[in-house]
JSON list of C-alpha atoms in Angstrom, two decimals:
[
{"chain": "S", "resi": 1, "resn": "MET", "atom": "CA", "xyz": [-23.87, 8.57, 4.67]},
{"chain": "S", "resi": 2, "resn": "ASN", "atom": "CA", "xyz": [-20.96, 10.23, 6.46]},
{"chain": "S", "resi": 3, "resn": "ILE", "atom": "CA", "xyz": [-20.14, 7.50, 8.97]},
{"chain": "S", "resi": 4, "resn": "GLU", "atom": "CA", "xyz": [-17.69, 9.60, 10.95]},
{"chain": "S", "resi": 5, "resn": "LYS", "atom": "CA", "xyz": [-20.28, 12.34, 11.53]},
{"chain": "S", "resi": 6, "resn": "GLU", "atom": "CA", "xyz": [-22.92, 9.75, 12.45]},
{"chain": "S", "resi": 7, "resn": "LEU", "atom": "CA", "xyz": [-20.62, 8.23, 15.08]},
{"chain": "S", "resi": 8, "resn": "ILE", "atom": "CA", "xyz": [-19.87, 11.66, 16.53]},
{"chain": "S", "resi": 9, "resn": "GLN", "atom": "CA", "xyz": [-23.62, 12.05, 17.09]},
{"chain": "S", "resi": 10, "resn": "LEU", "atom": "CA", "xyz": [-23.59, 8.79, 19.10]},
{"chain": "S", "resi": 11, "resn": "LYS", "atom": "CA", "xyz": [-20.68, 9.75, 21.35]},
{"chain": "S", "resi": 12, "resn": "ASP", "atom": "CA", "xyz": [-20.95, 9.35, 25.11]},
{"chain": "S", "resi": 13, "resn": "GLU", "atom": "CA", "xyz": [-18.55, 11.56, 27.08]},
{"chain": "S", "resi": 14, "resn": "GLU", "atom": "CA", "xyz": [-19.01, 9.56, 30.29]},
{"chain": "S", "resi": 15, "resn": "TYR", "atom": "CA", "xyz": [-17.97, 6.36, 28.51]},
{"chain": "S", "resi": 16, "resn": "VAL", "atom": "CA", "xyz": [-14.77, 7.92, 27.17]},
{"chain": "S", "resi": 17, "resn": "SER", "atom": "CA", "xyz": [-13.00, 7.93, 30.55]},
{"chain": "S", "resi": 18, "resn": "PHE", "atom": "CA", "xyz": [-13.89, 4.27, 31.11]},
{"chain": "S", "resi": 19, "resn": "GLN", "atom": "CA", "xyz": [-12.61, 3.31, 27.66]},
{"chain": "S", "resi": 20, "resn": "LYS", "atom": "CA", "xyz": [-9.34, 5.13, 28.22]},
{"chain": "S", "resi": 21, "resn": "LYS", "atom": "CA", "xyz": [-8.76, 3.14, 31.41]},
{"chain": "S", "resi": 22, "resn": "ILE", "atom": "CA", "xyz": [-9.09, -0.26, 29.74]},
{"chain": "S", "resi": 23, "resn": "THR", "atom": "CA", "xyz": [-7.92, 0.42, 26.17]},
{"chain": "S", "resi": 24, "resn": "LYS", "atom": "CA", "xyz": [-4.55, 1.80, 25.18]},
{"chain": "S", "resi": 25, "resn": "THR", "atom": "CA", "xyz": [-4.84, 3.32, 21.73]},
{"chain": "S", "resi": 26, "resn": "GLN", "atom": "CA", "xyz": [-3.30, 6.14, 19.72]},
{"chain": "S", "resi": 27, "resn": "TYR", "atom": "CA", "xyz": [-6.69, 7.00, 18.24]},
{"chain": "S", "resi": 28, "resn": "PRO", "atom": "CA", "xyz": [-9.08, 9.55, 19.82]},
{"chain": "S", "resi": 29, "resn": "ILE", "atom": "CA", "xyz": [-12.06, 7.90, 21.55]},
{"chain": "S", "resi": 30, "resn": "LEU", "atom": "CA", "xyz": [-15.60, 9.16, 21.04]},
{"chain": "S", "resi": 31, "resn": "GLY", "atom": "CA", "xyz": [-17.11, 6.79, 23.60]},
{"chain": "S", "resi": 32, "resn": "VAL", "atom": "CA", "xyz": [-19.76, 5.14, 21.43]},
{"chain": "S", "resi": 33, "resn": "ARG", "atom": "CA", "xyz": [-21.01, 2.14, 23.37]},
{"chain": "S", "resi": 34, "resn": "LEU", "atom": "CA", "xyz": [-20.79, -1.31, 21.77]},
{"chain": "S", "resi": 35, "resn": "PRO", "atom": "CA", "xyz": [-24.58, -1.94, 21.59]},
{"chain": "S", "resi": 36, "resn": "ALA", "atom": "CA", "xyz": [-24.96, 1.42, 19.81]},
{"chain": "S", "resi": 37, "resn": "LEU", "atom": "CA", "xyz": [-22.17, 0.52, 17.38]},
{"chain": "S", "resi": 38, "resn": "ARG", "atom": "CA", "xyz": [-23.79, -2.84, 16.61]},
{"chain": "S", "resi": 39, "resn": "LYS", "atom": "CA", "xyz": [-27.16, -1.21, 16.08]},
{"chain": "S", "resi": 40, "resn": "PHE", "atom": "CA", "xyz": [-25.63, 1.46, 13.86]},
{"chain": "S", "resi": 41, "resn": "SER", "atom": "CA", "xyz": [-23.75, -1.17, 11.79]},
{"chain": "S", "resi": 42, "resn": "LYS", "atom": "CA", "xyz": [-27.09, -2.56, 10.60]},
{"chain": "S", "resi": 43, "resn": "THR", "atom": "CA", "xyz": [-28.03, 0.81, 9.09]},
{"chain": "S", "resi": 44, "resn": "VAL", "atom": "CA", "xyz": [-24.92, 0.99, 6.88]},
{"chain": "S", "resi": 45, "resn": "ASP", "atom": "CA", "xyz": [-25.84, -0.06, 3.33]},
{"chain": "S", "resi": 46, "resn": "SER", "atom": "CA", "xyz": [-23.51, -2.08, 1.12]},
{"chain": "S", "resi": 47, "resn": "LYS", "atom": "CA", "xyz": [-22.22, 0.92, -0.82]},
{"chain": "S", "resi": 48, "resn": "ASP", "atom": "CA", "xyz": [-21.33, 2.91, 2.29]},
{"chain": "S", "resi": 49, "resn": "GLN", "atom": "CA", "xyz": [-19.86, -0.20, 3.89]},
{"chain": "S", "resi": 50, "resn": "GLU", "atom": "CA", "xyz": [-17.54, -0.76, 0.95]},
{"chain": "S", "resi": 51, "resn": "LEU", "atom": "CA", "xyz": [-16.39, 2.86, 1.00]},
{"chain": "S", "resi": 52, "resn": "PHE", "atom": "CA", "xyz": [-15.82, 2.78, 4.75]},
{"chain": "S", "resi": 53, "resn": "LEU", "atom": "CA", "xyz": [-13.90, -0.51, 4.75]},
{"chain": "S", "resi": 54, "resn": "ASN", "atom": "CA", "xyz": [-11.57, 0.88, 2.10]},
{"chain": "S", "resi": 55, "resn": "GLU", "atom": "CA", "xyz": [-10.97, 4.16, 3.93]},
{"chain": "S", "resi": 56, "resn": "LEU", "atom": "CA", "xyz": [-7.89, 3.55, 6.04]},
{"chain": "S", "resi": 57, "resn": "PRO", "atom": "CA", "xyz": [-6.61, 4.87, 8.32]},
{"chain": "S", "resi": 58, "resn": "HIS", "atom": "CA", "xyz": [-9.68, 6.00, 10.25]},
{"chain": "S", "resi": 59, "resn": "THR", "atom": "CA", "xyz": [-9.66, 8.95, 12.63]},
{"chain": "S", "resi": 60, "resn": "TYR", "atom": "CA", "xyz": [-11.37, 7.53, 15.70]},
{"chain": "S", "resi": 61, "resn": "TYR", "atom": "CA", "xyz": [-11.02, 4.37, 17.79]},
{"chain": "S", "resi": 62, "resn": "ASP", "atom": "CA", "xyz": [-14.79, 3.95, 17.48]},
{"chain": "S", "resi": 63, "resn": "GLU", "atom": "CA", "xyz": [-14.47, 3.75, 13.70]},
{"chain": "S", "resi": 64, "resn": "TYR", "atom": "CA", "xyz": [-12.05, 0.87, 14.10]},
{"chain": "S", "resi": 65, "resn": "MET", "atom": "CA", "xyz": [-14.55, -0.88, 16.37]},
{"chain": "S", "resi": 66, "resn": "LEU", "atom": "CA", "xyz": [-17.26, -0.37, 13.76]},
{"chain": "S", "resi": 67, "resn": "HIS", "atom": "CA", "xyz": [-14.88, -1.67, 11.10]},
{"chain": "S", "resi": 68, "resn": "SER", "atom": "CA", "xyz": [-14.44, -4.87, 13.11]},
{"chain": "S", "resi": 69, "resn": "ILE", "atom": "CA", "xyz": [-18.19, -5.31, 13.50]},
{"chain": "S", "resi": 70, "resn": "LEU", "atom": "CA", "xyz": [-18.76, -4.83, 9.76]},
{"chain": "S", "resi": 71, "resn": "LEU", "atom": "CA", "xyz": [-16.06, -7.40, 8.96]},
{"chain": "S", "resi": 72, "resn": "ASN", "atom": "CA", "xyz": [-17.96, -9.95, 11.04]},
{"chain": "S", "resi": 73, "resn": "GLN", "atom": "CA", "xyz": [-20.95, -9.58, 8.72]},
{"chain": "S", "resi": 74, "resn": "ILE", "atom": "CA", "xyz": [-19.15, -10.25, 5.42]},
{"chain": "S", "resi": 75, "resn": "LYS", "atom": "CA", "xyz": [-20.34, -13.48, 3.82]},
{"chain": "S", "resi": 76, "resn": "ASP", "atom": "CA", "xyz": [-17.70, -13.91, 1.10]},
{"chain": "S", "resi": 77, "resn": "ILE", "atom": "CA", "xyz": [-14.51, -15.55, 2.41]},
{"chain": "S", "resi": 78, "resn": "ASP", "atom": "CA", "xyz": [-12.13, -14.02, -0.14]},
{"chain": "S", "resi": 79, "resn": "GLN", "atom": "CA", "xyz": [-13.54, -10.55, 0.38]},
{"chain": "S", "resi": 80, "resn": "CYS", "atom": "CA", "xyz": [-13.35, -10.94, 4.15]},
{"chain": "S", "resi": 81, "resn": "ILE", "atom": "CA", "xyz": [-9.70, -12.01, 4.08]},
{"chain": "S", "resi": 82, "resn": "SER", "atom": "CA", "xyz": [-8.80, -9.22, 1.68]},
{"chain": "S", "resi": 83, "resn": "TYR", "atom": "CA", "xyz": [-10.35, -6.60, 3.95]},
{"chain": "S", "resi": 84, "resn": "LEU", "atom": "CA", "xyz": [-8.68, -8.18, 6.98]},
{"chain": "S", "resi": 85, "resn": "ASP", "atom": "CA", "xyz": [-5.22, -8.09, 5.46]},
{"chain": "S", "resi": 86, "resn": "SER", "atom": "CA", "xyz": [-5.67, -4.37, 4.81]},
{"chain": "S", "resi": 87, "resn": "PHE", "atom": "CA", "xyz": [-7.10, -3.70, 8.27]},
{"chain": "S", "resi": 88, "resn": "LEU", "atom": "CA", "xyz": [-4.94, -5.69, 10.67]},
{"chain": "S", "resi": 89, "resn": "PRO", "atom": "CA", "xyz": [-1.80, -3.50, 10.41]},
{"chain": "S", "resi": 90, "resn": "TYR", "atom": "CA", "xyz": [-3.79, -0.51, 11.71]},
{"chain": "S", "resi": 91, "resn": "ILE", "atom": "CA", "xyz": [-4.98, -2.23, 14.90]},
{"chain": "S", "resi": 92, "resn": "ASP", "atom": "CA", "xyz": [-3.19, -0.98, 18.02]},
{"chain": "S", "resi": 93, "resn": "ASN", "atom": "CA", "xyz": [-5.33, -2.37, 20.84]},
{"chain": "S", "resi": 94, "resn": "TRP", "atom": "CA", "xyz": [-6.88, -5.59, 22.15]},
{"chain": "S", "resi": 95, "resn": "ALA", "atom": "CA", "xyz": [-10.50, -4.41, 22.00]},
{"chain": "S", "resi": 96, "resn": "VAL", "atom": "CA", "xyz": [-10.63, -3.85, 18.24]},
{"chain": "S", "resi": 97, "resn": "CYS", "atom": "CA", "xyz": [-8.62, -7.03, 17.63]},
{"chain": "S", "resi": 98, "resn": "ASP", "atom": "CA", "xyz": [-10.84, -9.22, 19.79]},
{"chain": "S", "resi": 99, "resn": "THR", "atom": "CA", "xyz": [-14.06, -7.90, 18.30]},
{"chain": "S", "resi": 100, "resn": "ILE", "atom": "CA", "xyz": [-13.22, -9.47, 14.91]},
{"chain": "S", "resi": 101, "resn": "LYS", "atom": "CA", "xyz": [-14.79, -12.93, 14.65]},
{"chain": "S", "resi": 102, "resn": "PRO", "atom": "CA", "xyz": [-16.17, -13.29, 11.10]},
{"chain": "S", "resi": 103, "resn": "VAL", "atom": "CA", "xyz": [-19.00, -15.82, 10.95]},
{"chain": "S", "resi": 104, "resn": "VAL", "atom": "CA", "xyz": [-17.93, -16.85, 7.43]},
{"chain": "S", "resi": 105, "resn": "PHE", "atom": "CA", "xyz": [-14.79, -18.47, 8.85]},
{"chain": "S", "resi": 106, "resn": "SER", "atom": "CA", "xyz": [-16.82, -21.29, 10.41]},
{"chain": "S", "resi": 107, "resn": "LYS", "atom": "CA", "xyz": [-17.55, -22.60, 6.89]},
{"chain": "S", "resi": 108, "resn": "HIS", "atom": "CA", "xyz": [-14.07, -22.03, 5.43]},
{"chain": "S", "resi": 109, "resn": "LYS", "atom": "CA", "xyz": [-11.63, -23.43, 7.96]},
{"chain": "S", "resi": 110, "resn": "GLU", "atom": "CA", "xyz": [-9.15, -24.66, 5.38]},
{"chain": "S", "resi": 111, "resn": "GLU", "atom": "CA", "xyz": [-8.72, -21.17, 3.95]},
{"chain": "S", "resi": 112, "resn": "LEU", "atom": "CA", "xyz": [-8.67, -19.71, 7.45]},
{"chain": "S", "resi": 113, "resn": "MET", "atom": "CA", "xyz": [-5.89, -22.03, 8.60]},
{"chain": "S", "resi": 114, "resn": "ILE", "atom": "CA", "xyz": [-3.70, -20.93, 5.69]},
{"chain": "S", "resi": 115, "resn": "LYS", "atom": "CA", "xyz": [-4.11, -17.32, 6.79]},
{"chain": "S", "resi": 116, "resn": "ILE", "atom": "CA", "xyz": [-3.58, -18.10, 10.48]},
{"chain": "S", "resi": 117, "resn": "LYS", "atom": "CA", "xyz": [-0.18, -19.57, 9.65]},
{"chain": "S", "resi": 118, "resn": "GLU", "atom": "CA", "xyz": [0.68, -16.29, 7.92]},
{"chain": "S", "resi": 119, "resn": "TRP", "atom": "CA", "xyz": [-0.72, -14.02, 10.63]},
{"chain": "S", "resi": 120, "resn": "ILE", "atom": "CA", "xyz": [1.15, -15.63, 13.50]},
{"chain": "S", "resi": 121, "resn": "GLN", "atom": "CA", "xyz": [4.43, -15.07, 11.64]},
{"chain": "S", "resi": 122, "resn": "SER", "atom": "CA", "xyz": [3.80, -11.32, 11.48]},
{"chain": "S", "resi": 123, "resn": "ASP", "atom": "CA", "xyz": [5.98, -8.72, 13.19]},
{"chain": "S", "resi": 124, "resn": "HIS", "atom": "CA", "xyz": [2.83, -6.81, 14.15]},
{"chain": "S", "resi": 125, "resn": "GLU", "atom": "CA", "xyz": [1.65, -7.52, 17.70]},
{"chain": "S", "resi": 126, "resn": "PHE", "atom": "CA", "xyz": [-2.08, -7.50, 17.04]},
{"chain": "S", "resi": 127, "resn": "THR", "atom": "CA", "xyz": [-1.89, -9.45, 13.79]},
{"chain": "S", "resi": 128, "resn": "VAL", "atom": "CA", "xyz": [-0.23, -12.28, 15.74]},
{"chain": "S", "resi": 129, "resn": "ARG", "atom": "CA", "xyz": [-2.80, -11.94, 18.53]},
{"chain": "S", "resi": 130, "resn": "PHE", "atom": "CA", "xyz": [-5.59, -12.12, 15.96]},
{"chain": "S", "resi": 131, "resn": "GLY", "atom": "CA", "xyz": [-4.18, -15.30, 14.43]},
{"chain": "S", "resi": 132, "resn": "ILE", "atom": "CA", "xyz": [-4.13, -17.03, 17.83]},
{"chain": "S", "resi": 133, "resn": "LEU", "atom": "CA", "xyz": [-7.63, -15.72, 18.55]},
{"chain": "S", "resi": 134, "resn": "MET", "atom": "CA", "xyz": [-8.90, -17.37, 15.36]},
{"chain": "S", "resi": 135, "resn": "LEU", "atom": "CA", "xyz": [-7.29, -20.67, 16.39]},
{"chain": "S", "resi": 136, "resn": "MET", "atom": "CA", "xyz": [-9.08, -20.44, 19.72]},
{"chain": "S", "resi": 137, "resn": "LYS", "atom": "CA", "xyz": [-12.42, -19.42, 18.23]},
{"chain": "S", "resi": 138, "resn": "PHE", "atom": "CA", "xyz": [-12.64, -21.90, 15.36]},
{"chain": "S", "resi": 139, "resn": "PHE", "atom": "CA", "xyz": [-10.31, -24.84, 16.03]},
{"chain": "S", "resi": 140, "resn": "LEU", "atom": "CA", "xyz": [-10.55, -25.98, 19.64]},
{"chain": "S", "resi": 141, "resn": "ASP", "atom": "CA", "xyz": [-13.55, -28.24, 19.12]},
{"chain": "S", "resi": 142, "resn": "SER", "atom": "CA", "xyz": [-13.97, -30.87, 16.40]},
{"chain": "S", "resi": 143, "resn": "SER", "atom": "CA", "xyz": [-11.31, -29.17, 14.24]},
{"chain": "S", "resi": 144, "resn": "PHE", "atom": "CA", "xyz": [-8.59, -29.49, 16.89]},
{"chain": "S", "resi": 145, "resn": "ASP", "atom": "CA", "xyz": [-5.23, -30.98, 15.97]},
{"chain": "S", "resi": 146, "resn": "GLN", "atom": "CA", "xyz": [-2.09, -31.26, 18.12]},
{"chain": "S", "resi": 147, "resn": "GLU", "atom": "CA", "xyz": [-0.16, -29.36, 15.44]},
{"chain": "S", "resi": 148, "resn": "GLN", "atom": "CA", "xyz": [-2.13, -26.25, 16.43]},
{"chain": "S", "resi": 149, "resn": "PHE", "atom": "CA", "xyz": [-0.54, -26.34, 19.89]},
{"chain": "S", "resi": 150, "resn": "GLU", "atom": "CA", "xyz": [2.87, -26.54, 18.27]},
{"chain": "S", "resi": 151, "resn": "MET", "atom": "CA", "xyz": [2.05, -23.50, 16.15]},
{"chain": "S", "resi": 152, "resn": "VAL", "atom": "CA", "xyz": [1.27, -21.42, 19.23]},
{"chain": "S", "resi": 153, "resn": "ILE", "atom": "CA", "xyz": [4.16, -22.75, 21.33]},
{"chain": "S", "resi": 154, "resn": "SER", "atom": "CA", "xyz": [6.55, -21.81, 18.51]},
{"chain": "S", "resi": 155, "resn": "ILE", "atom": "CA", "xyz": [5.58, -18.12, 18.81]},
{"chain": "S", "resi": 156, "resn": "LYS", "atom": "CA", "xyz": [8.50, -16.54, 20.62]},
{"chain": "S", "resi": 157, "resn": "LYS", "atom": "CA", "xyz": [7.36, -12.96, 21.16]},
{"chain": "S", "resi": 158, "resn": "GLU", "atom": "CA", "xyz": [7.67, -10.77, 24.25]},
{"chain": "S", "resi": 159, "resn": "ASP", "atom": "CA", "xyz": [4.78, -8.46, 23.34]},
{"chain": "S", "resi": 160, "resn": "TYR", "atom": "CA", "xyz": [2.35, -8.30, 26.25]},
{"chain": "S", "resi": 161, "resn": "TYR", "atom": "CA", "xyz": [-0.84, -8.75, 24.24]},
{"chain": "S", "resi": 162, "resn": "ILE", "atom": "CA", "xyz": [0.57, -11.74, 22.38]},
{"chain": "S", "resi": 163, "resn": "LYS", "atom": "CA", "xyz": [1.64, -13.46, 25.60]},
{"chain": "S", "resi": 164, "resn": "MET", "atom": "CA", "xyz": [-1.75, -12.75, 27.17]},
{"chain": "S", "resi": 165, "resn": "MET", "atom": "CA", "xyz": [-3.45, -14.23, 24.11]},
{"chain": "S", "resi": 166, "resn": "ILE", "atom": "CA", "xyz": [-1.32, -17.38, 24.31]},
{"chain": "S", "resi": 167, "resn": "ALA", "atom": "CA", "xyz": [-2.28, -17.76, 27.98]},
{"chain": "S", "resi": 168, "resn": "TRP", "atom": "CA", "xyz": [-5.95, -17.24, 27.08]},
{"chain": "S", "resi": 169, "resn": "TYR", "atom": "CA", "xyz": [-5.65, -19.77, 24.27]},
{"chain": "S", "resi": 170, "resn": "PHE", "atom": "CA", "xyz": [-4.20, -22.48, 26.51]},
{"chain": "S", "resi": 171, "resn": "SER", "atom": "CA", "xyz": [-6.63, -21.74, 29.34]},
{"chain": "S", "resi": 172, "resn": "GLU", "atom": "CA", "xyz": [-9.47, -22.32, 26.85]},
{"chain": "S", "resi": 173, "resn": "SER", "atom": "CA", "xyz": [-7.66, -25.41, 25.63]},
{"chain": "S", "resi": 174, "resn": "LEU", "atom": "CA", "xyz": [-7.71, -26.77, 29.17]},
{"chain": "S", "resi": 175, "resn": "ILE", "atom": "CA", "xyz": [-11.49, -26.48, 29.04]},
{"chain": "S", "resi": 176, "resn": "LYS", "atom": "CA", "xyz": [-11.97, -28.04, 25.61]},
{"chain": "S", "resi": 177, "resn": "GLN", "atom": "CA", "xyz": [-8.89, -30.24, 25.15]},
{"chain": "S", "resi": 178, "resn": "TRP", "atom": "CA", "xyz": [-7.83, -31.03, 28.71]},
{"chain": "S", "resi": 179, "resn": "ASN", "atom": "CA", "xyz": [-5.67, -34.08, 28.08]},
{"chain": "S", "resi": 180, "resn": "SER", "atom": "CA", "xyz": [-3.57, -32.39, 25.42]},
{"chain": "S", "resi": 181, "resn": "ALA", "atom": "CA", "xyz": [-3.37, -29.01, 27.13]},
{"chain": "S", "resi": 182, "resn": "ILE", "atom": "CA", "xyz": [-2.40, -30.29, 30.58]},
{"chain": "S", "resi": 183, "resn": "GLN", "atom": "CA", "xyz": [0.50, -32.12, 28.96]},
{"chain": "S", "resi": 184, "resn": "VAL", "atom": "CA", "xyz": [1.83, -28.81, 27.62]},
{"chain": "S", "resi": 185, "resn": "LEU", "atom": "CA", "xyz": [1.95, -27.53, 31.20]},
{"chain": "S", "resi": 186, "resn": "LYS", "atom": "CA", "xyz": [3.43, -30.72, 32.64]},
{"chain": "S", "resi": 187, "resn": "GLU", "atom": "CA", "xyz": [6.20, -30.63, 30.05]},
{"chain": "S", "resi": 188, "resn": "GLU", "atom": "CA", "xyz": [6.77, -26.90, 30.72]},
{"chain": "S", "resi": 189, "resn": "ARG", "atom": "CA", "xyz": [6.55, -26.01, 27.04]},
{"chain": "S", "resi": 190, "resn": "LEU", "atom": "CA", "xyz": [5.65, -22.36, 27.76]},
{"chain": "S", "resi": 191, "resn": "ASP", "atom": "CA", "xyz": [7.77, -19.64, 29.36]},
{"chain": "S", "resi": 192, "resn": "VAL", "atom": "CA", "xyz": [7.20, -19.24, 33.11]},
{"chain": "S", "resi": 193, "resn": "TRP", "atom": "CA", "xyz": [5.06, -16.09, 32.88]},
{"chain": "S", "resi": 194, "resn": "THR", "atom": "CA", "xyz": [2.72, -17.51, 30.20]},
{"chain": "S", "resi": 195, "resn": "HIS", "atom": "CA", "xyz": [2.60, -20.89, 31.96]},
{"chain": "S", "resi": 196, "resn": "ASN", "atom": "CA", "xyz": [1.47, -19.34, 35.26]},
{"chain": "S", "resi": 197, "resn": "LYS", "atom": "CA", "xyz": [-0.92, -16.91, 33.57]},
{"chain": "S", "resi": 198, "resn": "THR", "atom": "CA", "xyz": [-2.54, -19.85, 31.76]},
{"chain": "S", "resi": 199, "resn": "ILE", "atom": "CA", "xyz": [-3.10, -21.60, 35.08]},
{"chain": "S", "resi": 200, "resn": "GLN", "atom": "CA", "xyz": [-4.45, -18.43, 36.68]},
{"chain": "S", "resi": 201, "resn": "LYS", "atom": "CA", "xyz": [-6.98, -17.85, 33.90]},
{"chain": "S", "resi": 202, "resn": "ALA", "atom": "CA", "xyz": [-8.06, -21.51, 33.89]},
{"chain": "S", "resi": 203, "resn": "ILE", "atom": "CA", "xyz": [-8.56, -21.57, 37.67]},
{"chain": "S", "resi": 204, "resn": "GLU", "atom": "CA", "xyz": [-10.76, -18.48, 37.37]},
{"chain": "S", "resi": 205, "resn": "SER", "atom": "CA", "xyz": [-13.08, -20.34, 34.97]},
{"chain": "S", "resi": 206, "resn": "TYR", "atom": "CA", "xyz": [-16.26, -22.01, 36.21]},
{"chain": "S", "resi": 207, "resn": "ARG", "atom": "CA", "xyz": [-15.85, -24.52, 33.36]},
{"chain": "S", "resi": 208, "resn": "ILE", "atom": "CA", "xyz": [-12.84, -26.12, 35.06]},
{"chain": "S", "resi": 209, "resn": "SER", "atom": "CA", "xyz": [-13.70, -28.69, 37.74]},
{"chain": "S", "resi": 210, "resn": "LYS", "atom": "CA", "xyz": [-12.53, -28.46, 41.35]},
{"chain": "S", "resi": 211, "resn": "GLU", "atom": "CA", "xyz": [-10.30, -31.50, 40.82]},
{"chain": "S", "resi": 212, "resn": "GLN", "atom": "CA", "xyz": [-8.75, -30.00, 37.70]},
{"chain": "S", "resi": 213, "resn": "LYS", "atom": "CA", "xyz": [-8.06, -26.73, 39.52]},
{"chain": "S", "resi": 214, "resn": "GLU", "atom": "CA", "xyz": [-6.25, -28.61, 42.26]},
{"chain": "S", "resi": 215, "resn": "GLU", "atom": "CA", "xyz": [-4.08, -30.32, 39.67]},
{"chain": "S", "resi": 216, "resn": "LEU", "atom": "CA", "xyz": [-3.34, -27.00, 37.99]},
{"chain": "S", "resi": 217, "resn": "ARG", "atom": "CA", "xyz": [-2.30, -25.37, 41.26]},
{"chain": "S", "resi": 218, "resn": "LYS", "atom": "CA", "xyz": [0.36, -28.04, 41.71]},
{"chain": "S", "resi": 219, "resn": "LEU", "atom": "CA", "xyz": [1.82, -27.15, 38.30]},
{"chain": "S", "resi": 220, "resn": "ARG", "atom": "CA", "xyz": [2.58, -23.50, 39.12]},
{"chain": "S", "resi": 221, "resn": "ARG", "atom": "CA", "xyz": [6.21, -22.60, 38.51]},
{"chain": "S", "resi": 222, "resn": "LYS", "atom": "CA", "xyz": [8.53, -20.28, 40.40]},
{"chain": "S", "resi": 223, "resn": "LYS", "atom": "CA", "xyz": [9.84, -17.32, 38.48]}
]
């Protein structure tokens, strides 16, 4: 199977303009819609999948999206991490980054945490963003530990998509770990922009109570 040619057959010209508005990427966009990509991913056999995952860089943005979807389906933790370490440096946009949420990680949190600590130390914007995303996805419930907050607070990067991810992470933390997360805001542990963006995103959530939103509004900081 020639995956690139197959994706070209699925392109949607009308969707391209929409994608360009919300996704900044250096890669040409075909405009294959996400449901079509997910459906197509299930037709890729193991041999073609292996070839595709080892063929980097890709030509099209849509190939990177497919790559992310295929990574989510890998059942072997070591194989998944190996592919990820090869793939992450090529990511240049939030959409591809945020699509990666391998199911296998839910059963291998110890191994995942080791990698998260590596990823968030990276000089690559979307590798750092991905590390924080994995903390948010897999560690804010029963696996939560205060040290995880310290890990994120220690990230001193000015990259827009990292700062947005930190704000997203703490807004989710306010939903799942209110007592710990609100203390981060009260102590002003985040820079002003990320602090206020965290509050904004939390207030927009229906999972935050009216009383909590009122408390958050009082914690807004002046720039």
